[in-house]
CSV table of C-alpha atoms and ligand atoms in Angstrom, one decimal:
chain,number,residue,atom,x,y,z
A,29,UNK,CA,-6.3,0.7,-30.2
A,30,UNK,CA,-7.5,-2.3,-28.0
A,31,UNK,CA,-9.7,-2.0,-24.9
A,32,UNK,CA,-10.7,-4.5,-22.6
A,33,UNK,CA,-14.2,-4.8,-20.6
A,34,UNK,CA,-13.0,-6.3,-17.3
A,35,UNK,CA,-16.5,-7.0,-15.9
A,36,UNK,CA,-19.5,-7.4,-17.7
A,37,UNK,CA,-22.8,-9.8,-18.1
A,38,UNK,CA,-23.3,-11.1,-21.2
A,39,UNK,CA,-24.9,-14.4,-18.9
A,40,UNK,CA,-27.7,-12.0,-18.3
A,41,UNK,CA,-31.2,-12.0,-20.8
A,42,UNK,CA,-30.8,-8.2,-21.9
A,43,UNK,CA,-27.5,-9.0,-23.7
A,44,UNK,CA,-27.5,-12.6,-23.9
A,45,UNK,CA,-30.9,-12.6,-25.9
A,46,UNK,CA,-29.2,-10.0,-28.7
A,47,UNK,CA,-25.4,-11.7,-28.0
A,48,UNK,CA,-24.6,-11.7,-31.9
A,49,UNK,CA,-25.1,-7.9,-32.3
A,50,UNK,CA,-23.8,-7.4,-28.8
A,51,UNK,CA,-20.2,-9.0,-29.5
A,52,UNK,CA,-20.4,-7.6,-33.2
A,53,UNK,CA,-20.6,-4.0,-31.8
A,54,UNK,CA,-18.0,-4.8,-29.1
A,55,UNK,CA,-15.7,-6.2,-31.7
A,56,UNK,CA,-16.2,-2.6,-34.1
A,57,UNK,CA,-15.8,-0.7,-31.1
A,58,UNK,CA,-12.5,-2.5,-30.4
A,59,UNK,CA,-13.3,-4.3,-27.5
A,60,UNK,CA,-11.0,-7.3,-28.0
A,61,UNK,CA,-11.4,-9.0,-24.2
A,62,UNK,CA,-14.2,-9.3,-22.1
A,63,UNK,CA,-14.9,-10.7,-18.7
A,64,UNK,CA,-17.9,-12.3,-18.1
A,65,UNK,CA,-18.6,-12.4,-14.3
A,66,UNK,CA,-20.8,-15.2,-12.6
A,67,UNK,CA,-23.5,-13.9,-9.9
A,68,UNK,CA,-25.3,-17.2,-9.2
A,69,UNK,CA,-24.6,-20.9,-10.3
A,70,UNK,CA,-26.8,-20.7,-13.4
A,71,UNK,CA,-25.0,-17.5,-14.5
A,72,UNK,CA,-21.6,-18.9,-13.8
A,73,UNK,CA,-22.3,-22.1,-15.6
A,74,UNK,CA,-23.4,-19.5,-18.4
A,75,UNK,CA,-20.0,-17.6,-18.2
A,76,UNK,CA,-18.2,-20.3,-18.3
A,77,UNK,CA,-20.2,-21.7,-21.5
A,78,UNK,CA,-19.8,-18.4,-23.3
A,79,UNK,CA,-16.2,-18.2,-22.8
A,80,UNK,CA,-15.8,-21.8,-24.3
A,81,UNK,CA,-18.0,-20.8,-27.2
A,82,UNK,CA,-16.6,-17.2,-27.7
A,83,UNK,CA,-12.7,-17.7,-27.6
A,84,UNK,CA,-12.2,-15.9,-31.0
A,85,UNK,CA,-13.9,-12.7,-29.8
A,86,UNK,CA,-12.1,-12.9,-26.6
A,87,UNK,CA,-14.7,-13.8,-24.1
A,88,UNK,CA,-13.5,-15.0,-20.6
A,89,UNK,CA,-15.4,-16.1,-17.5
A,90,UNK,CA,-15.4,-15.5,-13.9
A,91,UNK,CA,-17.4,-17.9,-11.5
A,92,UNK,CA,-19.0,-17.0,-8.3
A,93,UNK,CA,-22.0,-16.0,-6.1
A,94,UNK,CA,-23.0,-12.1,-5.5
A,95,UNK,CA,-23.5,-11.2,-2.4
A,96,UNK,CA,-27.3,-10.5,-3.3
A,97,UNK,CA,-27.4,-14.4,-3.9
A,98,UNK,CA,-25.2,-15.5,-0.6
A,99,UNK,CA,-28.8,-16.8,0.6
A,100,UNK,CA,-28.7,-19.7,-2.3
A,101,UNK,CA,-25.4,-20.7,-0.5
A,102,UNK,CA,-26.6,-22.6,2.9
A,103,UNK,CA,-23.9,-21.6,5.6
A,104,UNK,CA,-22.2,-19.8,3.0
A,105,UNK,CA,-21.1,-22.8,1.2
A,106,UNK,CA,-20.2,-22.7,-2.5
A,107,UNK,CA,-22.2,-25.0,-5.1
A,108,UNK,CA,-20.4,-28.4,-5.5
A,109,UNK,CA,-19.8,-27.3,-9.4
A,110,UNK,CA,-17.7,-24.2,-8.4
A,111,UNK,CA,-14.4,-26.0,-7.7
A,112,UNK,CA,-14.3,-28.0,-11.1
A,113,UNK,CA,-15.5,-24.8,-12.9
A,114,UNK,CA,-12.4,-22.6,-11.6
A,115,UNK,CA,-10.1,-25.1,-13.1
A,116,UNK,CA,-11.2,-24.3,-16.3
A,117,UNK,CA,-8.7,-22.5,-18.5
A,118,UNK,CA,-11.3,-20.2,-19.7
A,119,UNK,CA,-11.9,-19.4,-15.8
A,120,UNK,CA,-9.6,-16.6,-14.9
A,121,UNK,CA,-11.2,-15.1,-12.0
A,122,UNK,CA,-13.3,-15.9,-8.8
A,123,UNK,CA,-16.3,-13.9,-8.8
A,124,UNK,CA,-18.2,-11.8,-8.6
A,125,UNK,CA,-18.0,-12.2,-4.4
A,126,UNK,CA,-18.4,-9.5,-1.8
A,127,UNK,CA,-20.7,-7.6,0.4
A,128,UNK,CA,-23.6,-5.6,-0.5
A,129,UNK,CA,-25.1,-3.6,2.3
A,130,UNK,CA,-27.2,-1.3,0.2
A,131,UNK,CA,-29.9,-3.8,-0.6
A,132,UNK,CA,-29.2,-6.3,1.9
A,133,UNK,CA,-30.9,-9.2,-0.3
A,134,UNK,CA,-29.0,-11.9,1.5
A,135,UNK,CA,-28.2,-11.9,5.7
A,136,UNK,CA,-25.3,-10.1,6.3
A,137,UNK,CA,-23.4,-12.9,8.1
A,138,UNK,CA,-24.2,-15.2,5.1
A,139,UNK,CA,-22.5,-12.8,2.8
A,140,UNK,CA,-19.6,-12.4,5.1
A,141,UNK,CA,-18.9,-16.1,5.3
A,142,UNK,CA,-19.8,-16.7,1.4
A,143,UNK,CA,-17.3,-14.3,0.6
A,144,UNK,CA,-14.8,-15.8,2.8
A,145,UNK,CA,-15.4,-19.1,1.1
A,146,UNK,CA,-14.8,-17.4,-2.5
A,147,UNK,CA,-11.3,-16.2,-0.7
A,148,UNK,CA,-10.5,-19.6,0.2
A,149,UNK,CA,-11.3,-21.3,-3.2
A,150,UNK,CA,-9.2,-18.1,-4.7
A,151,UNK,CA,-6.3,-19.4,-2.5
A,152,UNK,CA,-6.7,-23.1,-3.5
A,153,UNK,CA,-6.8,-22.4,-7.1
A,154,UNK,CA,-4.4,-19.6,-7.4
A,155,UNK,CA,-7.0,-17.4,-9.2
A,156,UNK,CA,-7.8,-13.4,-8.5
A,157,UNK,CA,-10.9,-12.3,-7.0
A,158,UNK,CA,-13.5,-10.0,-8.7
A,159,UNK,CA,-14.9,-8.5,-5.7
A,160,UNK,CA,-18.0,-6.3,-5.6
A,161,UNK,CA,-18.6,-4.0,-2.8
A,162,UNK,CA,-21.4,-1.7,-1.7
A,163,UNK,CA,-21.7,0.4,1.3
A,164,UNK,CA,-19.7,-1.8,3.1
A,165,UNK,CA,-15.9,-1.0,2.0
A,166,UNK,CA,-14.4,-1.1,5.9
A,167,UNK,CA,-15.4,-4.4,6.3
A,168,UNK,CA,-15.1,-5.9,2.9
A,169,UNK,CA,-11.6,-4.9,3.1
A,170,UNK,CA,-11.1,-6.1,6.6
A,171,UNK,CA,-12.2,-9.5,5.5
A,172,UNK,CA,-9.9,-9.5,2.6
A,173,UNK,CA,-7.0,-8.3,4.6
A,174,UNK,CA,-7.7,-11.0,7.4
A,175,UNK,CA,-7.8,-13.8,5.1
A,176,UNK,CA,-4.9,-12.9,3.3
A,177,UNK,CA,-6.4,-12.1,-0.3
A,178,UNK,CA,-3.7,-10.2,-1.6
A,179,UNK,CA,-1.7,-13.1,-2.5
A,180,UNK,CA,-3.5,-14.2,-5.7
A,181,UNK,CA,-4.6,-10.5,-6.2
A,182,UNK,CA,-7.7,-9.4,-7.7
A,183,UNK,CA,-9.9,-6.1,-8.6
A,184,UNK,CA,-12.6,-4.1,-6.6
A,185,UNK,CA,-14.9,-3.7,-9.4
A,186,UNK,CA,-16.9,-0.7,-10.0
A,187,UNK,CA,-15.0,0.8,-7.3
A,188,UNK,CA,-17.3,3.6,-5.6
A,189,UNK,CA,-15.4,4.2,-2.2
A,190,UNK,CA,-13.3,6.8,-1.1
A,191,UNK,CA,-9.6,7.7,-1.7
A,192,UNK,CA,-8.6,5.9,1.6
A,193,UNK,CA,-10.6,2.5,0.1
A,194,UNK,CA,-8.9,2.9,-3.0
A,195,UNK,CA,-5.5,3.4,-0.9
A,196,UNK,CA,-6.3,0.0,1.4
A,197,UNK,CA,-7.2,-1.8,-1.9
A,198,UNK,CA,-4.2,-0.9,-3.4
A,199,UNK,CA,-2.2,-2.0,-0.3
A,200,UNK,CA,-3.7,-5.2,-0.3
A,201,UNK,CA,-2.4,-5.9,-3.9
A,202,UNK,CA,-5.7,-5.4,-5.8
A,203,UNK,CA,-6.6,-3.5,-8.7
A,204,UNK,CA,-9.3,-0.9,-9.0
A,205,UNK,CA,-11.7,-0.9,-12.0
A,206,UNK,CA,-14.0,1.9,-12.8
A,207,UNK,CA,-17.3,1.8,-14.8
A,208,UNK,CA,-20.0,4.0,-16.0
A,209,UNK,CA,-20.7,6.0,-13.0
A,210,UNK,CA,-17.0,7.7,-13.6
A,211,UNK,CA,-18.5,9.6,-16.5
A,212,UNK,CA,-21.7,11.2,-14.2
A,213,UNK,CA,-21.6,14.7,-14.3
A,214,UNK,CA,-22.0,14.3,-10.2
A,215,UNK,CA,-18.9,11.8,-9.8
A,216,UNK,CA,-16.4,14.5,-8.9
A,217,UNK,CA,-15.0,12.6,-5.8
A,218,UNK,CA,-14.9,9.2,-8.3
A,219,UNK,CA,-13.1,10.9,-11.1
A,220,UNK,CA,-10.3,12.3,-8.6
A,221,UNK,CA,-9.8,8.9,-7.5
A,222,UNK,CA,-9.5,7.7,-10.9
A,223,UNK,CA,-6.9,10.1,-11.3
A,224,UNK,CA,-4.7,9.2,-8.8
A,225,UNK,CA,-4.7,5.4,-8.6
A,226,UNK,CA,-1.3,4.3,-10.3
A,227,UNK,CA,-1.6,3.9,-14.1
A,228,UNK,CA,-0.6,0.0,-13.6
A,229,UNK,CA,-3.1,-0.6,-11.1
A,230,UNK,CA,-6.3,0.6,-12.7
A,231,UNK,CA,-9.0,-1.3,-14.8
A,232,UNK,CA,-11.9,-0.2,-16.9
A,233,UNK,CA,-15.4,-2.1,-17.5
A,234,UNK,CA,-19.0,-1.8,-18.3
A,235,UNK,CA,-20.9,-3.9,-15.6
A,236,UNK,CA,-23.3,-4.1,-18.6
A,237,UNK,CA,-26.0,-4.4,-19.0
A,238,UNK,CA,-26.4,-1.8,-15.8
A,239,UNK,CA,-25.1,1.7,-15.7
A,240,UNK,CA,-24.5,2.8,-19.0
A,241,UNK,CA,-21.8,5.7,-19.0
A,242,UNK,CA,-23.0,8.9,-20.5
A,243,UNK,CA,-24.0,9.9,-23.5
A,244,UNK,CA,-26.0,6.4,-22.9
A,245,UNK,CA,-27.0,7.0,-19.3
A,246,UNK,CA,-30.4,5.2,-18.6
A,247,UNK,CA,-29.9,2.9,-21.6
A,248,UNK,CA,-29.2,-0.5,-21.4
A,249,UNK,CA,-25.2,-0.8,-21.3
A,250,UNK,CA,-23.1,-3.0,-23.6
A,251,UNK,CA,-19.4,-3.7,-23.8
A,252,UNK,CA,-18.8,-1.5,-27.0
A,253,UNK,CA,-19.6,1.6,-24.4
A,254,UNK,CA,-16.5,0.9,-22.1
A,255,UNK,CA,-14.5,3.4,-24.4
A,256,UNK,CA,-16.6,6.1,-22.7
A,257,UNK,CA,-15.0,5.0,-19.7
A,258,UNK,CA,-11.7,4.9,-20.8
A,259,UNK,CA,-12.4,8.7,-22.4
A,260,UNK,CA,-13.1,10.1,-19.2
A,261,UNK,CA,-10.3,8.7,-17.2
A,262,UNK,CA,-7.7,9.7,-20.0
A,263,UNK,CA,-9.0,13.3,-19.8
A,264,UNK,CA,-8.9,13.4,-16.1
A,265,UNK,CA,-5.3,12.0,-15.9
A,266,UNK,CA,-4.3,14.4,-19.1
A,267,UNK,CA,-3.1,11.4,-20.9
A,268,UNK,CA,-3.9,10.2,-24.7
A,269,UNK,CA,-6.6,7.5,-24.6
A,270,UNK,CA,-4.5,5.4,-26.5
A,271,UNK,CA,-1.8,5.3,-23.7
A,272,UNK,CA,-4.4,4.4,-21.0
A,273,UNK,CA,-5.9,1.6,-23.0
A,274,UNK,CA,-2.4,0.1,-23.7
A,275,UNK,CA,-1.8,0.1,-19.9
A,276,UNK,CA,-5.0,-1.2,-19.3
A,277,UNK,CA,-4.7,-4.0,-21.5
A,278,UNK,CA,-1.3,-5.0,-19.9
A,279,UNK,CA,-2.7,-4.9,-16.3
A,280,UNK,CA,-5.5,-7.3,-17.5
A,281,UNK,CA,-3.2,-9.5,-19.1
A,282,UNK,CA,-1.0,-9.2,-15.7
A,283,UNK,CA,-4.0,-10.1,-13.3
A,284,UNK,CA,-5.9,-12.5,-15.5
A,285,UNK,CA,-2.9,-14.3,-16.8
A,286,UNK,CA,-5.4,-14.5,-20.5
A,287,UNK,CA,-2.0,-13.4,-22.2
A,288,UNK,CA,-1.3,-10.1,-24.2
B,9,ZN,ZN1,-21.0,-6.2,-9.1
B,10,ZN,ZN1,-21.2,-7.4,-12.1
């Protein structure tokens, strides 16, 4: 059995401080491909450095500016370095980018402009987008549609929307990725969505160090725990976890072009 973790933050201190053990435990748990997502300029540089130095462990990078950090991009313009980083073969996606209206840590107009700039960069470099959305699904999906973002595809990471948002994401050509919350007892709606998304458009992730799945909820999360996400989704879909893992492996290879 081979798992992928389609979104984690080995570039954050919680995991970077313990990297050897975290990667060893991932490998022991058969997590053989990991996508490290950047969220600001330094963490994007770090994601790329990790991908370059941990090729054997299956580490790849996405570079981007999280909507929380859009305020670090004057007028929404991306850091100069970004276009060079994106061209590196270890960078398989652009993100995370998107809209987060829950915390509003950056002004919304800046979040929107920064998001559009990522979409434009994805169009120029033909790489898929890693999209973060919180309490802004209609608007984020609208921006993706207006800017023809489906062309190079992407993923709505840590999906937490309603079924209609999943339908629209799929319609745009996006994948839908589920994280720890799908395992939480109260996430009935999310599990229903996870049961209905077409099997060939689904991904699994940890978003570690955040959002540890059951039974580790409340503890620091790590890529090794992604198996709990797969197990929950396999259970609600009434399929063997091996079947799900194999399909998700193929899906990620198709989206990120990192080989099978
Ligand atoms: Zn996110
Ligand atoms: Zn993230």
